mmCIF file of C-alpha atoms in Angstrom:
data_model
loop_
_atom_site.group_PDB
_atom_site.id
_atom_site.type_symbol
_atom_site.label_atom_id
_atom_site.label_comp_id
_atom_site.label_asym_id
_atom_site.label_seq_id
_atom_site.Cartn_x
_atom_site.Cartn_y
_atom_site.Cartn_z
ATOM 1 C CA UNK A 1 35.940 104.514 104.998
ATOM 2 C CA UNK A 2 32.164 105.136 104.763
ATOM 3 C CA UNK A 3 30.677 108.550 105.403
ATOM 4 C CA UNK A 4 29.248 109.224 108.841
ATOM 5 C CA UNK A 5 25.510 109.096 108.077
ATOM 6 C CA UNK A 6 22.405 107.875 109.830
ATOM 7 C CA UNK A 7 20.335 105.501 107.684
ATOM 8 C CA UNK A 8 16.532 105.302 107.733
ATOM 9 C CA UNK A 9 14.694 102.651 105.746
ATOM 10 C CA UNK A 10 11.236 103.325 104.350
ATOM 11 C CA UNK A 11 8.369 101.128 103.214
ATOM 12 C CA UNK A 12 6.181 101.670 100.189
ATOM 13 C CA UNK A 13 7.122 104.454 97.788
ATOM 14 C CA UNK A 14 10.668 105.826 97.698
ATOM 15 C CA UNK A 15 11.685 108.290 100.437
ATOM 16 C CA UNK A 16 11.523 111.348 98.202
ATOM 17 C CA UNK A 17 7.880 110.552 97.463
ATOM 18 C CA UNK A 18 7.385 110.485 101.256
ATOM 19 C CA UNK A 19 9.438 113.649 101.801
ATOM 20 C CA UNK A 20 7.048 115.425 104.147
ATOM 21 C CA UNK A 21 6.973 112.439 106.488
ATOM 22 C CA UNK A 22 10.685 113.083 107.123
ATOM 23 C CA UNK A 23 10.734 116.885 107.271
ATOM 24 C CA UNK A 24 8.043 119.536 107.685
ATOM 25 C CA UNK A 25 6.692 121.179 104.535
ATOM 26 C CA UNK A 26 6.820 124.573 106.294
ATOM 27 C CA UNK A 27 10.449 124.057 107.323
ATOM 28 C CA UNK A 28 11.367 123.258 103.710
ATOM 29 C CA UNK A 29 9.493 126.332 102.441
ATOM 30 C CA UNK A 30 11.187 128.624 104.988
ATOM 31 C CA UNK A 31 14.623 127.135 104.281
ATOM 32 C CA UNK A 32 14.150 127.370 100.521
ATOM 33 C CA UNK A 33 13.166 131.044 100.756
ATOM 34 C CA UNK A 34 16.110 131.962 103.006
ATOM 35 C CA UNK A 35 18.608 129.964 100.933
ATOM 36 C CA UNK A 36 17.443 131.594 97.695
ATOM 37 C CA UNK A 37 17.817 135.062 99.232
ATOM 38 C CA UNK A 38 21.292 134.180 100.506
ATOM 39 C CA UNK A 39 22.395 132.691 97.169
ATOM 40 C CA UNK A 40 21.968 136.089 95.490
ATOM 41 C CA UNK A 41 23.013 138.302 98.402
ATOM 42 C CA UNK A 42 26.225 140.176 97.512
ATOM 43 C CA UNK A 43 27.034 141.178 101.110
ATOM 44 C CA UNK A 44 28.829 138.353 102.936
ATOM 45 C CA UNK A 45 27.975 139.485 106.461
ATOM 46 C CA UNK A 46 24.260 139.614 105.603
ATOM 47 C CA UNK A 47 24.422 136.193 103.982
ATOM 48 C CA UNK A 48 26.070 134.667 107.066
ATOM 49 C CA UNK A 49 23.482 136.385 109.262
ATOM 50 C CA UNK A 50 20.672 134.786 107.233
ATOM 51 C CA UNK A 51 22.281 131.335 107.560
ATOM 52 C CA UNK A 52 22.883 131.684 111.298
ATOM 53 C CA UNK A 53 19.572 133.346 112.215
ATOM 54 C CA UNK A 54 17.036 131.471 110.114
ATOM 55 C CA UNK A 55 18.759 128.179 109.255
ATOM 56 C CA UNK A 56 20.616 127.658 112.560
ATOM 57 C CA UNK A 57 23.870 126.929 110.747
ATOM 58 C CA UNK A 58 27.203 127.399 112.474
ATOM 59 C CA UNK A 59 29.411 129.659 110.371
ATOM 60 C CA UNK A 60 32.701 130.960 111.734
ATOM 61 C CA UNK A 61 33.906 134.525 111.551
ATOM 62 C CA UNK A 62 35.270 135.860 108.282
ATOM 63 C CA UNK A 63 33.988 132.877 106.281
ATOM 64 C CA UNK A 64 32.906 133.745 102.753
ATOM 65 C CA UNK A 65 30.143 131.816 101.011
ATOM 66 C CA UNK A 66 30.195 132.810 97.346
ATOM 67 C CA UNK A 67 27.321 133.634 95.047
ATOM 68 C CA UNK A 68 24.963 130.763 94.162
ATOM 69 C CA UNK A 69 26.162 128.309 96.831
ATOM 70 C CA UNK A 70 23.319 125.860 97.507
ATOM 71 C CA UNK A 71 22.970 124.796 101.126
ATOM 72 C CA UNK A 72 20.935 121.728 102.060
ATOM 73 C CA UNK A 73 17.244 122.711 101.979
ATOM 74 C CA UNK A 74 15.990 119.992 104.313
ATOM 75 C CA UNK A 75 18.582 120.017 107.117
ATOM 76 C CA UNK A 76 20.867 123.089 106.846
ATOM 77 C CA UNK A 77 21.359 123.093 110.623
ATOM 78 C CA UNK A 78 23.600 120.042 110.121
ATOM 79 C CA UNK A 79 26.188 122.146 108.238
ATOM 80 C CA UNK A 80 29.056 123.651 110.216
ATOM 81 C CA UNK A 81 31.667 125.940 108.651
ATOM 82 C CA UNK A 82 34.773 127.082 110.541
ATOM 83 C CA UNK A 83 36.530 130.456 110.574
ATOM 84 C CA UNK A 84 38.103 132.164 107.567
ATOM 85 C CA UNK A 85 36.813 129.739 104.902
ATOM 86 C CA UNK A 86 36.046 130.347 101.243
ATOM 87 C CA UNK A 87 33.216 128.316 99.715
ATOM 88 C CA UNK A 88 33.365 128.713 95.923
ATOM 89 C CA UNK A 89 30.691 129.710 93.439
ATOM 90 C CA UNK A 90 27.826 127.274 92.807
ATOM 91 C CA UNK A 91 28.994 124.692 95.336
ATOM 92 C CA UNK A 92 26.313 122.382 96.782
ATOM 93 C CA UNK A 93 26.511 121.229 100.401
ATOM 94 C CA UNK A 94 24.170 118.347 101.258
ATOM 95 C CA UNK A 95 23.264 116.985 104.704
ATOM 96 C CA UNK A 96 20.724 114.497 103.330
ATOM 97 C CA UNK A 97 20.398 112.005 100.513
ATOM 98 C CA UNK A 98 17.213 110.262 99.447
ATOM 99 C CA UNK A 99 17.757 106.855 97.825
ATOM 100 C CA UNK A 100 15.341 104.190 96.560
ATOM 101 C CA UNK A 101 14.711 102.295 99.825
ATOM 102 C CA UNK A 102 16.202 104.611 102.434
ATOM 103 C CA UNK A 103 17.292 108.118 103.219
ATOM 104 C CA UNK A 104 20.458 109.201 104.989
ATOM 105 C CA UNK A 105 21.320 112.197 107.123
ATOM 106 C CA UNK A 106 24.800 113.318 108.073
ATOM 107 C CA UNK A 107 26.530 116.364 109.505
ATOM 108 C CA UNK A 108 28.897 118.265 107.240
ATOM 109 C CA UNK A 109 31.847 119.769 109.102
ATOM 110 C CA UNK A 110 34.145 122.174 107.310
ATOM 111 C CA UNK A 111 37.182 123.198 109.360
ATOM 112 C CA UNK A 112 38.834 126.608 109.520
ATOM 113 C CA UNK A 113 40.875 128.166 106.708
ATOM 114 C CA UNK A 114 39.387 125.758 104.158
ATOM 115 C CA UNK A 115 39.194 126.668 100.483
ATOM 116 C CA UNK A 116 36.503 124.941 98.422
ATOM 117 C CA UNK A 117 36.660 125.664 94.688
ATOM 118 C CA UNK A 118 33.707 126.466 92.469
ATOM 119 C CA UNK A 119 31.116 123.859 91.459
ATOM 120 C CA UNK A 120 31.949 121.308 94.149
ATOM 121 C CA UNK A 121 29.434 118.917 95.682
ATOM 122 C CA UNK A 122 29.874 117.987 99.329
ATOM 123 C CA UNK A 123 27.925 114.905 100.370
ATOM 124 C CA UNK A 124 26.376 114.247 103.810
ATOM 125 C CA UNK A 125 28.502 112.930 106.651
ATOM 126 C CA UNK A 126 31.773 114.459 105.426
ATOM 127 C CA UNK A 127 34.395 116.281 107.482
ATOM 128 C CA UNK A 128 36.882 118.581 105.764
ATOM 129 C CA UNK A 129 39.887 119.259 107.981
ATOM 130 C CA UNK A 130 41.471 122.616 108.805
ATOM 131 C CA UNK A 131 43.528 124.184 106.051
ATOM 132 C CA UNK A 132 42.352 121.785 103.335
ATOM 133 C CA UNK A 133 41.932 122.833 99.708
ATOM 134 C CA UNK A 134 39.263 121.230 97.519
ATOM 135 C CA UNK A 135 39.779 121.703 93.768
ATOM 136 C CA UNK A 136 36.954 123.103 91.640
ATOM 137 C CA UNK A 137 34.430 120.539 90.455
ATOM 138 C CA UNK A 138 35.267 117.942 93.103
ATOM 139 C CA UNK A 139 32.661 115.567 94.522
ATOM 140 C CA UNK A 140 33.610 115.276 98.202
ATOM 141 C CA UNK A 141 32.383 111.770 99.035
ATOM 142 C CA UNK A 142 34.648 111.045 102.013
ATOM 143 C CA UNK A 143 36.525 112.894 104.730
ATOM 144 C CA UNK A 144 39.341 115.238 103.726
ATOM 145 C CA UNK A 145 42.339 115.262 106.087
ATOM 146 C CA UNK A 146 43.596 118.601 107.425
ATOM 147 C CA UNK A 147 46.110 120.449 105.257
ATOM 148 C CA UNK A 148 45.632 118.381 102.122
ATOM 149 C CA UNK A 149 44.823 119.328 98.553
ATOM 150 C CA UNK A 150 42.141 117.088 97.034
ATOM 151 C CA UNK A 151 40.383 117.017 93.698
ATOM 152 C CA UNK A 152 38.595 115.024 91.065
ATOM 153 C CA UNK A 153 35.715 112.629 90.760
ATOM 154 C CA UNK A 154 36.296 110.303 92.430
ATOM 155 C CA UNK A 155 38.055 112.603 94.859
ATOM 156 C CA UNK A 156 41.707 111.822 95.483
ATOM 157 C CA UNK A 157 44.430 113.335 97.624
ATOM 158 C CA UNK A 158 46.664 115.278 95.269
ATOM 159 C CA UNK A 159 49.145 116.690 97.736
ATOM 160 C CA UNK A 160 49.757 117.125 101.457
ATOM 161 C CA UNK A 161 50.283 120.788 102.253
#
């Protein structure tokens, strides 16, 4: 099943070369600054406040985003995290991907009580269901059903919980 993304074709140079035709330079600068502050912030409530206030992300109560997590710099407002989640160290959550002839945008939805291990990459257009566990180092390239344990690259269902 393909990820739920919107596709935009471009003409001429690749989309990354045309980056500021797709998103404002000033938005990227603001987002980058806020994300870098949040990546190093040791106080979870402050970090969530930064994400909600300046990046317009939806983050549920009691969710913990660990040190060095990299949120999407271009479109962080397309990331939604439920209640009581743990997002592990150095995870990257993307809501965009720039390819050779097109770019894609997709919402990332992380349910409640989700555990995402360290060093994961979550691609655009993915939904992770409530109560799911994502093993460390996993590339989440498709939806994760609720209450399942997934891992690997390519990601596979390891166990239903």
